[in-house]
PDB file of C-alpha atoms in Angstrom:
ATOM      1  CA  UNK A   1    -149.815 -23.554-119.745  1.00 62.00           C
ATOM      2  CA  UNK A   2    -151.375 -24.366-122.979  1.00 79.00           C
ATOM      3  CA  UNK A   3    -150.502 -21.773-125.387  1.00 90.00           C
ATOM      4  CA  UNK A   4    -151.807 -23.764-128.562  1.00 93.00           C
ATOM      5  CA  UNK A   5    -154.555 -25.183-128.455  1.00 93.00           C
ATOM      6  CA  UNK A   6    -156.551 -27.839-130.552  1.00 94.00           C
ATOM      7  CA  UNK A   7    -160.411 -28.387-128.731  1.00 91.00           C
ATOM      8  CA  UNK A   8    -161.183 -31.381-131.112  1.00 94.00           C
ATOM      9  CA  UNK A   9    -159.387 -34.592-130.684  1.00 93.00           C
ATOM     10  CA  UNK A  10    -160.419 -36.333-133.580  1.00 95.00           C
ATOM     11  CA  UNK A  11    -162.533 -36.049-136.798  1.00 97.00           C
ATOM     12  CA  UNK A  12    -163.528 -38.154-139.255  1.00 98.00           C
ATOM     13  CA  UNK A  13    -164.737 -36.984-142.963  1.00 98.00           C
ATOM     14  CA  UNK A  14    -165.813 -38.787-146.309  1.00 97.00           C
ATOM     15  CA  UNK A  15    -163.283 -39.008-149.208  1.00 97.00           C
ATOM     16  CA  UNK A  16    -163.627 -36.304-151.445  1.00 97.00           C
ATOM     17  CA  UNK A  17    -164.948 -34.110-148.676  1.00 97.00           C
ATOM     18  CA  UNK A  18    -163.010 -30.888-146.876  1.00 98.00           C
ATOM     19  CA  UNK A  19    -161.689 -31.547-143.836  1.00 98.00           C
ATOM     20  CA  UNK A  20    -161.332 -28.184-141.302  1.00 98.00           C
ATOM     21  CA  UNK A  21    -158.878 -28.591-138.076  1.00 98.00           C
ATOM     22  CA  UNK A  22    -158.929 -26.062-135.967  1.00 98.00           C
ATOM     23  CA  UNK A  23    -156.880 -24.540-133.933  1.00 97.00           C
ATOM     24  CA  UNK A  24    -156.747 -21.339-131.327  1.00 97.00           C
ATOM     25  CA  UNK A  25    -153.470 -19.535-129.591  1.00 96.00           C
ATOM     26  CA  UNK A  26    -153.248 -17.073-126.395  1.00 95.00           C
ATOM     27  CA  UNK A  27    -149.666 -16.057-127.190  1.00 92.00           C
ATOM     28  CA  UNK A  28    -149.904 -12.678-128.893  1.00 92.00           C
ATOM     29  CA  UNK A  29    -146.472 -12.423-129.632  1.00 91.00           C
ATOM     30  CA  UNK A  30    -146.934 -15.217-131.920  1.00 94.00           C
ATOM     31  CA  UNK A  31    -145.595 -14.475-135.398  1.00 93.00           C
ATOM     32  CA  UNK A  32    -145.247 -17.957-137.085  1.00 94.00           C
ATOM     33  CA  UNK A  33    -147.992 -20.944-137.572  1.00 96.00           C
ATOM     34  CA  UNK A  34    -147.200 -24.610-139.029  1.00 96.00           C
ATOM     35  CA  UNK A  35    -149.347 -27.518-139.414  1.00 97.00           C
ATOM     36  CA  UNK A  36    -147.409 -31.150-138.916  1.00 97.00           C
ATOM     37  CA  UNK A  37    -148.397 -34.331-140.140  1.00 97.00           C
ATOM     38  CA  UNK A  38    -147.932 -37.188-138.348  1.00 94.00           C
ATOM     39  CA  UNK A  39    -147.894 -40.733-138.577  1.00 93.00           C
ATOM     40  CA  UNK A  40    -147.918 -43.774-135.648  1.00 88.00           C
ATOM     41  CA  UNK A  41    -144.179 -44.384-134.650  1.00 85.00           C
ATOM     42  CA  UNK A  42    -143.060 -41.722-137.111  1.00 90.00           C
ATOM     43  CA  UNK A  43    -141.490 -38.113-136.298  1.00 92.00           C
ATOM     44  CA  UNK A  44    -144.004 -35.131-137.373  1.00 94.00           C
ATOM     45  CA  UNK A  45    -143.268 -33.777-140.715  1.00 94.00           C
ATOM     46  CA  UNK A  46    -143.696 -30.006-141.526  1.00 95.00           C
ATOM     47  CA  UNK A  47    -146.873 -29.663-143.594  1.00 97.00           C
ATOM     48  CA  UNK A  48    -147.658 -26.051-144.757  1.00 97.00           C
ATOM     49  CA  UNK A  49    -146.630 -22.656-142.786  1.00 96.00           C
ATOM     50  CA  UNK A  50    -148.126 -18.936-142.379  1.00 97.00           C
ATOM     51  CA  UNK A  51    -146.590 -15.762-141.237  1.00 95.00           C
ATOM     52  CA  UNK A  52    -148.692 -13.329-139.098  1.00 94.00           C
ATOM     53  CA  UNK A  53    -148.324 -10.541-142.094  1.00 94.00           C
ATOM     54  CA  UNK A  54    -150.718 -12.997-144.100  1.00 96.00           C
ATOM     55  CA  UNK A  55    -154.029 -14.484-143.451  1.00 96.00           C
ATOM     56  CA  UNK A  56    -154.261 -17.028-146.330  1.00 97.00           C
ATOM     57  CA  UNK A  57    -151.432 -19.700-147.614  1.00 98.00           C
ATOM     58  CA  UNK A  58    -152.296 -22.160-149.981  1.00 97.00           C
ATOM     59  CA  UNK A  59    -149.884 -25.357-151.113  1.00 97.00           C
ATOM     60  CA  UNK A  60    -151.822 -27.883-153.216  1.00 97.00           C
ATOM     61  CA  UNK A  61    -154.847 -29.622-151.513  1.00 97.00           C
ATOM     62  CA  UNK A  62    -153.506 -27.353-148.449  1.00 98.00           C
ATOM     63  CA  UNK A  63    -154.745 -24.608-147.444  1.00 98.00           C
ATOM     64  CA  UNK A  64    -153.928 -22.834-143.976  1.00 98.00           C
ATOM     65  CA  UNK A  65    -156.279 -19.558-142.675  1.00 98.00           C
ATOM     66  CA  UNK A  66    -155.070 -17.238-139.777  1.00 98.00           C
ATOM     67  CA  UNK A  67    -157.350 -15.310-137.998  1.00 97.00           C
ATOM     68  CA  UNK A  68    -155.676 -12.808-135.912  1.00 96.00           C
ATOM     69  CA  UNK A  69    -157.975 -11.005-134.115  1.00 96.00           C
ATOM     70  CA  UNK A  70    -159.206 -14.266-133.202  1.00 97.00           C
ATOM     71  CA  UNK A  71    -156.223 -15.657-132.558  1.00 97.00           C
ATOM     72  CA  UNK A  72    -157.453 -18.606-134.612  1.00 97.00           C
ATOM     73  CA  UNK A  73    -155.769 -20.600-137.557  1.00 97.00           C
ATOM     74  CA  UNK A  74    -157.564 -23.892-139.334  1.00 98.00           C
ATOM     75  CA  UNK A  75    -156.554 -26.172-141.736  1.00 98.00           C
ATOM     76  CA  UNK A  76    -158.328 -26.942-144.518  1.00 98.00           C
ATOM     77  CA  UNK A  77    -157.852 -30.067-147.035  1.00 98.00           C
ATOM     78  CA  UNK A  78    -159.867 -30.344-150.723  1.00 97.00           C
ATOM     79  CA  UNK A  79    -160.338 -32.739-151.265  1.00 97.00           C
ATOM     80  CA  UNK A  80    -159.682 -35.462-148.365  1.00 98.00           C
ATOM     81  CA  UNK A  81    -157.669 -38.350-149.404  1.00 97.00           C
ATOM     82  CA  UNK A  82    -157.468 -41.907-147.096  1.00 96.00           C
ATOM     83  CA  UNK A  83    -153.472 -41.417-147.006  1.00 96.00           C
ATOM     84  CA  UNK A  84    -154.377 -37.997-145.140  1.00 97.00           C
ATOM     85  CA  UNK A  85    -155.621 -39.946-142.286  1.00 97.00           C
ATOM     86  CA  UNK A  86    -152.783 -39.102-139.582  1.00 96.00           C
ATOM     87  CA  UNK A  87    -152.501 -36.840-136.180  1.00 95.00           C
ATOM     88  CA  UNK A  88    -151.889 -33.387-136.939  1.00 97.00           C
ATOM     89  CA  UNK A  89    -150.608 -30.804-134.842  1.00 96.00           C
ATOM     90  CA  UNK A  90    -151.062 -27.222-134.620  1.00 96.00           C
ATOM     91  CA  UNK A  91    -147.409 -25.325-133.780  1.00 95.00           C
ATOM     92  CA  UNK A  92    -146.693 -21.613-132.808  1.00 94.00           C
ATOM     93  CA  UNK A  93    -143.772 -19.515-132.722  1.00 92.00           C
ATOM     94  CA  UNK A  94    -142.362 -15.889-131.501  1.00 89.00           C
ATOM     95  CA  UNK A  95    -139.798 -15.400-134.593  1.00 81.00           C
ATOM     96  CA  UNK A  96    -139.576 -12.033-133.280  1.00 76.00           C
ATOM     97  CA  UNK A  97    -138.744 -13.035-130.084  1.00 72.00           C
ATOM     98  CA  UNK A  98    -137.396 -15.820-129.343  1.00 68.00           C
ATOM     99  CA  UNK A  99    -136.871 -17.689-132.175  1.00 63.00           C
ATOM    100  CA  UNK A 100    -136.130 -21.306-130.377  1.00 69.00           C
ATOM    101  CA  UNK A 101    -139.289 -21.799-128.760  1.00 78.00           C
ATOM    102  CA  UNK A 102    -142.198 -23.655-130.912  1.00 87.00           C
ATOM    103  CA  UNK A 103    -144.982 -24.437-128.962  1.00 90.00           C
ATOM    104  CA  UNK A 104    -147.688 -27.481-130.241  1.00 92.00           C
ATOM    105  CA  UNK A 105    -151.106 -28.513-129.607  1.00 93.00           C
ATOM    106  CA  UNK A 106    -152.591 -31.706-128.640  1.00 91.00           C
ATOM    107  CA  UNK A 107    -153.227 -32.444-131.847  1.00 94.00           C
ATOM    108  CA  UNK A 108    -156.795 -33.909-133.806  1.00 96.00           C
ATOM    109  CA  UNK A 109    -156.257 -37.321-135.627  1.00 96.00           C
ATOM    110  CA  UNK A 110    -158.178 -37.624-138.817  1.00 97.00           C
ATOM    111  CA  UNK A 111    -159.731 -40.328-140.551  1.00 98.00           C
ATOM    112  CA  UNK A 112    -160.613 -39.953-144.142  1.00 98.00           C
ATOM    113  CA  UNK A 113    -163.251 -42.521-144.867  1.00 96.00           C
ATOM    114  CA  UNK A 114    -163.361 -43.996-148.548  1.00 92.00           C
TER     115      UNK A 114
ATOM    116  CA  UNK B   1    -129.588 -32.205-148.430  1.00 80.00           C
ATOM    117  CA  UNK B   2    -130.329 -32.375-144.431  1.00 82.00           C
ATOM    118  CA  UNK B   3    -130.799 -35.266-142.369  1.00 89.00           C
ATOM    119  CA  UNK B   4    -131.546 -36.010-138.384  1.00 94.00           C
ATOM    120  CA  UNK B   5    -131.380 -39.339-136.942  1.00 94.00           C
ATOM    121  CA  UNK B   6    -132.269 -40.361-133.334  1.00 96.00           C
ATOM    122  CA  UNK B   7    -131.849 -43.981-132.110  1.00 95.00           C
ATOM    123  CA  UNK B   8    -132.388 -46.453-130.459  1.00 96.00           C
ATOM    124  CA  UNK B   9    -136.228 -46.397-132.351  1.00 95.00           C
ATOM    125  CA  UNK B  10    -137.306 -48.272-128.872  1.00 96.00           C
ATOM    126  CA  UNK B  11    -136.475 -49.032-125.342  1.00 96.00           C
ATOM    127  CA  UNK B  12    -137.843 -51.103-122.629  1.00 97.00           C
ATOM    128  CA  UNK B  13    -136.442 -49.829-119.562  1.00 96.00           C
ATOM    129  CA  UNK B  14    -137.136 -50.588-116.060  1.00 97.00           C
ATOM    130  CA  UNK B  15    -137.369 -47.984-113.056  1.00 97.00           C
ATOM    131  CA  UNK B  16    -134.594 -46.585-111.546  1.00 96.00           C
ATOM    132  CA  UNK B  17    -132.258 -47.632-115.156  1.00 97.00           C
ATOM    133  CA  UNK B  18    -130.726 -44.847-116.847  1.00 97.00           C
ATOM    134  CA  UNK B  19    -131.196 -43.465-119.907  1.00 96.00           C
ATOM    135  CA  UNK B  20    -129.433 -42.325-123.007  1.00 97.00           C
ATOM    136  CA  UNK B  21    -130.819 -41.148-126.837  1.00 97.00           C
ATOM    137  CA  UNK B  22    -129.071 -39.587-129.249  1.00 97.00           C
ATOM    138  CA  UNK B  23    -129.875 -37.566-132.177  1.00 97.00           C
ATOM    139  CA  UNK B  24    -127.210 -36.065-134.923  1.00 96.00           C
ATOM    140  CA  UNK B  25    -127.985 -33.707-137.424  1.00 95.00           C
ATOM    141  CA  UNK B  26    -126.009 -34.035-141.003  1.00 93.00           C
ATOM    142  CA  UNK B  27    -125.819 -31.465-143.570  1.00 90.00           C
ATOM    143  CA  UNK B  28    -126.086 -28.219-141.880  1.00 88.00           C
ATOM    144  CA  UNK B  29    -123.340 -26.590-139.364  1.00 85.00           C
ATOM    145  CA  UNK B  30    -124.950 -24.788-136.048  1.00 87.00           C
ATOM    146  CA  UNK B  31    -128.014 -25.808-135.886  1.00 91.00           C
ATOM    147  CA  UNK B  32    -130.809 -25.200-133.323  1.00 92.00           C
ATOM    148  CA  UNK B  33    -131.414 -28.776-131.672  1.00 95.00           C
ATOM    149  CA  UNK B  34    -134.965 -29.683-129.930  1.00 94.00           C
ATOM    150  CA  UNK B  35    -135.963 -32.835-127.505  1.00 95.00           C
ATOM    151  CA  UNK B  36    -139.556 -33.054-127.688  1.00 93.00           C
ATOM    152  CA  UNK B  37    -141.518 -35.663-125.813  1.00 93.00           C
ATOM    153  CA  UNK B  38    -144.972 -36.864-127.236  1.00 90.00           C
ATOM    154  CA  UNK B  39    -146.793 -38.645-123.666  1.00 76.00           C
ATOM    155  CA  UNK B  40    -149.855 -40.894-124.760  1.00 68.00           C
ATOM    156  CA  UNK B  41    -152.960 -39.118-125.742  1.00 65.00           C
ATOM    157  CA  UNK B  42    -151.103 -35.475-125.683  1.00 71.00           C
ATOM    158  CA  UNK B  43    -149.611 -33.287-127.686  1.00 82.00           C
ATOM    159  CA  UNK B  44    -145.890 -32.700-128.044  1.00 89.00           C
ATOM    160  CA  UNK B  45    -143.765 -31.000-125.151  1.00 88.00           C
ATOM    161  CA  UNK B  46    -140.724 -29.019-125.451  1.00 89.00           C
ATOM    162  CA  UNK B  47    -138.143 -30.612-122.836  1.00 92.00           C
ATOM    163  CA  UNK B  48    -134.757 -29.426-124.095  1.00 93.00           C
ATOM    164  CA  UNK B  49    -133.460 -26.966-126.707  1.00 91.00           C
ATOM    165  CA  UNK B  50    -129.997 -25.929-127.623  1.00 93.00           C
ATOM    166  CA  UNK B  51    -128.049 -23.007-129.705  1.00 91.00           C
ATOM    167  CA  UNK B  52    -124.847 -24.565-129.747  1.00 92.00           C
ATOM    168  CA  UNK B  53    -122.315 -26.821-128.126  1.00 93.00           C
ATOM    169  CA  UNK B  54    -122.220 -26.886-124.240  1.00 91.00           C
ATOM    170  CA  UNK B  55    -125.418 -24.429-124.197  1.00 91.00           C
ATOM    171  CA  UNK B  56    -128.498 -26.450-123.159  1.00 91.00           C
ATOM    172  CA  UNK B  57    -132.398 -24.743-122.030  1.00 88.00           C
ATOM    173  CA  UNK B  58    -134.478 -26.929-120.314  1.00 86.00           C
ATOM    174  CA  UNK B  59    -138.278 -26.284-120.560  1.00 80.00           C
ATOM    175  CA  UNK B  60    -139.758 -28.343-117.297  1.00 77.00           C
ATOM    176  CA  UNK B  61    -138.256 -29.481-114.188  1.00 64.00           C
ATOM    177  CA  UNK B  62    -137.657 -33.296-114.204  1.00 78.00           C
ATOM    178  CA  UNK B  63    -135.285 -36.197-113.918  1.00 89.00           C
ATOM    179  CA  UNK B  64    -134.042 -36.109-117.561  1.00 94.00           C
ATOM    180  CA  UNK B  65    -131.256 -33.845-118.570  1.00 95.00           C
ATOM    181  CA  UNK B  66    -129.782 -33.162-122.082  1.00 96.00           C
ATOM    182  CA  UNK B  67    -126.338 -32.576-123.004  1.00 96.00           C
ATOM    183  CA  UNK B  68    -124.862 -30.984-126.654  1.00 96.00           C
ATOM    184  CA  UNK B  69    -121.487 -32.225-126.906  1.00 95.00           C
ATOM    185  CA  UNK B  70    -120.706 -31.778-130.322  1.00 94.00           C
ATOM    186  CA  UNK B  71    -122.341 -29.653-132.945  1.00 93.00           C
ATOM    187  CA  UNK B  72    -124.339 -31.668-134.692  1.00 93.00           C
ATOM    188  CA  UNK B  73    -124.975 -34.162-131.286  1.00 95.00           C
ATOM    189  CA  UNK B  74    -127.627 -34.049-129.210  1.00 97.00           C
ATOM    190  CA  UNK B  75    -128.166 -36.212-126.074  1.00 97.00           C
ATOM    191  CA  UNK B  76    -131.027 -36.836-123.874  1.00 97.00           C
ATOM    192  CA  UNK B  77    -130.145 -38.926-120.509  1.00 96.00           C
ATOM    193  CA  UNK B  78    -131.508 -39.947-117.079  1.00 96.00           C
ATOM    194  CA  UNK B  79    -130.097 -41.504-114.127  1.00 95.00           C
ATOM    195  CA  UNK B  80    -132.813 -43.191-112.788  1.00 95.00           C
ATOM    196  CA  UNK B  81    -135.846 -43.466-114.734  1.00 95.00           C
ATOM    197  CA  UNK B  82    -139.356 -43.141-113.944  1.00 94.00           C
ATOM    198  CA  UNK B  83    -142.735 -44.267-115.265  1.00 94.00           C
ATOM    199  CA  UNK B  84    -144.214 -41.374-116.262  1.00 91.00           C
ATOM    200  CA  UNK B  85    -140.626 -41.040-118.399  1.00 93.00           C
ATOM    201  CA  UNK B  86    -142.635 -43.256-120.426  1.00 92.00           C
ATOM    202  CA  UNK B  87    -143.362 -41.868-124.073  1.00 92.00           C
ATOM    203  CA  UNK B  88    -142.405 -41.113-127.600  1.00 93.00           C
ATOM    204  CA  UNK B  89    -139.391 -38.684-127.719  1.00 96.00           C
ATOM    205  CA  UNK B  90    -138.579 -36.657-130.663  1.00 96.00           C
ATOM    206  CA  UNK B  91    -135.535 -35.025-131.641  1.00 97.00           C
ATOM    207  CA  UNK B  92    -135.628 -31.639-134.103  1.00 95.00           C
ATOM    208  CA  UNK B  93    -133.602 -29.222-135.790  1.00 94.00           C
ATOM    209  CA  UNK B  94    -134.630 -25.541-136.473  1.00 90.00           C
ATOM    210  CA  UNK B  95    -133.936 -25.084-140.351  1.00 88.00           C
ATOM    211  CA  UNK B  96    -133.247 -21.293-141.025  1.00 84.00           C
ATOM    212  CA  UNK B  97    -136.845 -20.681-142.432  1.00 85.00           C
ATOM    213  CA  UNK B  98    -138.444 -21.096-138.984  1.00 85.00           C
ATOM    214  CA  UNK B  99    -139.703 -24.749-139.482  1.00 89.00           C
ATOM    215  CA  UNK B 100    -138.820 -27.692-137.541  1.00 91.00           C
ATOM    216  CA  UNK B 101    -137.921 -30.869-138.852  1.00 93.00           C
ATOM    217  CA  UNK B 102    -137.837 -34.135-136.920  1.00 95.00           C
ATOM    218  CA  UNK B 103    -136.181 -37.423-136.442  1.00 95.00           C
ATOM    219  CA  UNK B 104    -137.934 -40.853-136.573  1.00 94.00           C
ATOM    220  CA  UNK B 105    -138.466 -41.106-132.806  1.00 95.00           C
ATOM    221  CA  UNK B 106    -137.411 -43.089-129.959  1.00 96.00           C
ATOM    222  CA  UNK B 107    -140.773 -44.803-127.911  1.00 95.00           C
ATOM    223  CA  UNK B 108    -139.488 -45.631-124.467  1.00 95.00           C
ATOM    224  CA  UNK B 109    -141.681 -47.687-122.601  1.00 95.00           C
ATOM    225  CA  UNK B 110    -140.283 -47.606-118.335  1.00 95.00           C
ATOM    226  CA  UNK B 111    -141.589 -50.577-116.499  1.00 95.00           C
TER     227      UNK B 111
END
């Protein structure tokens, strides 16, 4: 079953732009959200994070929105850059309960355009 | 500082070979060890995870096994491949924080 899920495969956006990725859960016991960046033939590496006590977590360009009630997180990135153009993944975790288990999404590759 | 490394980076294997990766983990004692396997066009799918030395969880039903035999080793085999073992496998530790890091990646292509 797909616990994370991420509905858009791809998107492309201009440089300079925002890009928003998207991204929705089913697991309520869900305490921990990550975003990973990945490259072709490359492992994912960890991007930005948010706990369920927050709804906001910003890092730079990065910014990361949790939605609860929605059961909804996005990514947002001000301004796109070319070298952002990768796959990222959406990831989930219980903390609470199990704290082994991270679950991912399909993932959305981006294009930044210049 | 941490490190993980998985090799080989790729494999051309034909059906029915076996199978071996490995994956070590340098600069942290214990850790929580992950086999993830990224299948073309999808996302990436837990196969194996493991708390410590001889203690191994396996996620799906399937021809590939994993085996911990030393702390900071992690090993993901098959007897007899299959096609659809084809893919991009990914090794991980869990650092303390609740973030995963990963290795480089091992594509395996089974023909």
């Amino acid at each position: 079953d797909q616990q994370v899920k991420q509905n858009s495969p791809s998107l492309s956006v201009q440089e300079g732009r925002i890009s928003i990725l998207n991204c929705d859960y089913t697991n309520s016991m869900f305490d921990y959200f990550l975003w990973y960046k990945k490259y072709p033939a490359e492992g994912p590496t960890f991007l930005i994070s948010i706990s369920s006590i927050k709804d906001k977590n910003e890092d730079g360009r990065f910014t990361v929105f949790l939605n609860k009630s929605a059961k909804h997180l996005s990514l947002h990135i001000v301004p796109s850059q070319p070298g952002d153009s990768a796959v990222y993944f959406c990831a989930a975790s219980a903390r609470q309960v199990n704290n082994n288990d991270m679950r991912f999404g399909a993932g959305t590759r981006l294009t930044v355009k210049p | 500082s941490q490190t993980i490394h998985q090799w080989p980076a790729t494999l051309v294997q034909p059906v029915g070979s076996p199978l071996s990766l490995e994956c070590t983990v340098e600069g942290t004692s214990n850790p929580n060890l992950y086999w993830y396997r990224q299948a073309a066009g999808r996302g990436l799918q837990l196969l194996f995870y493991s708390v410590g030395i001889g203690q191994i969880s396996s996620e799906v039903p399937q021809n590939l096994s994993a085996s911990r035999p030393q702390d900071r080793q992690f090993i993901l085999s098959s007897k007899k491949l299959l096609l659809s073992d084809s893919g991009f496998y990914l090794c991980a530790w869990l650092a303390f924080t609740g973030e995963l890091f990963f290795g480089e990646g091992s594509r395996l292509t089974v023909l």
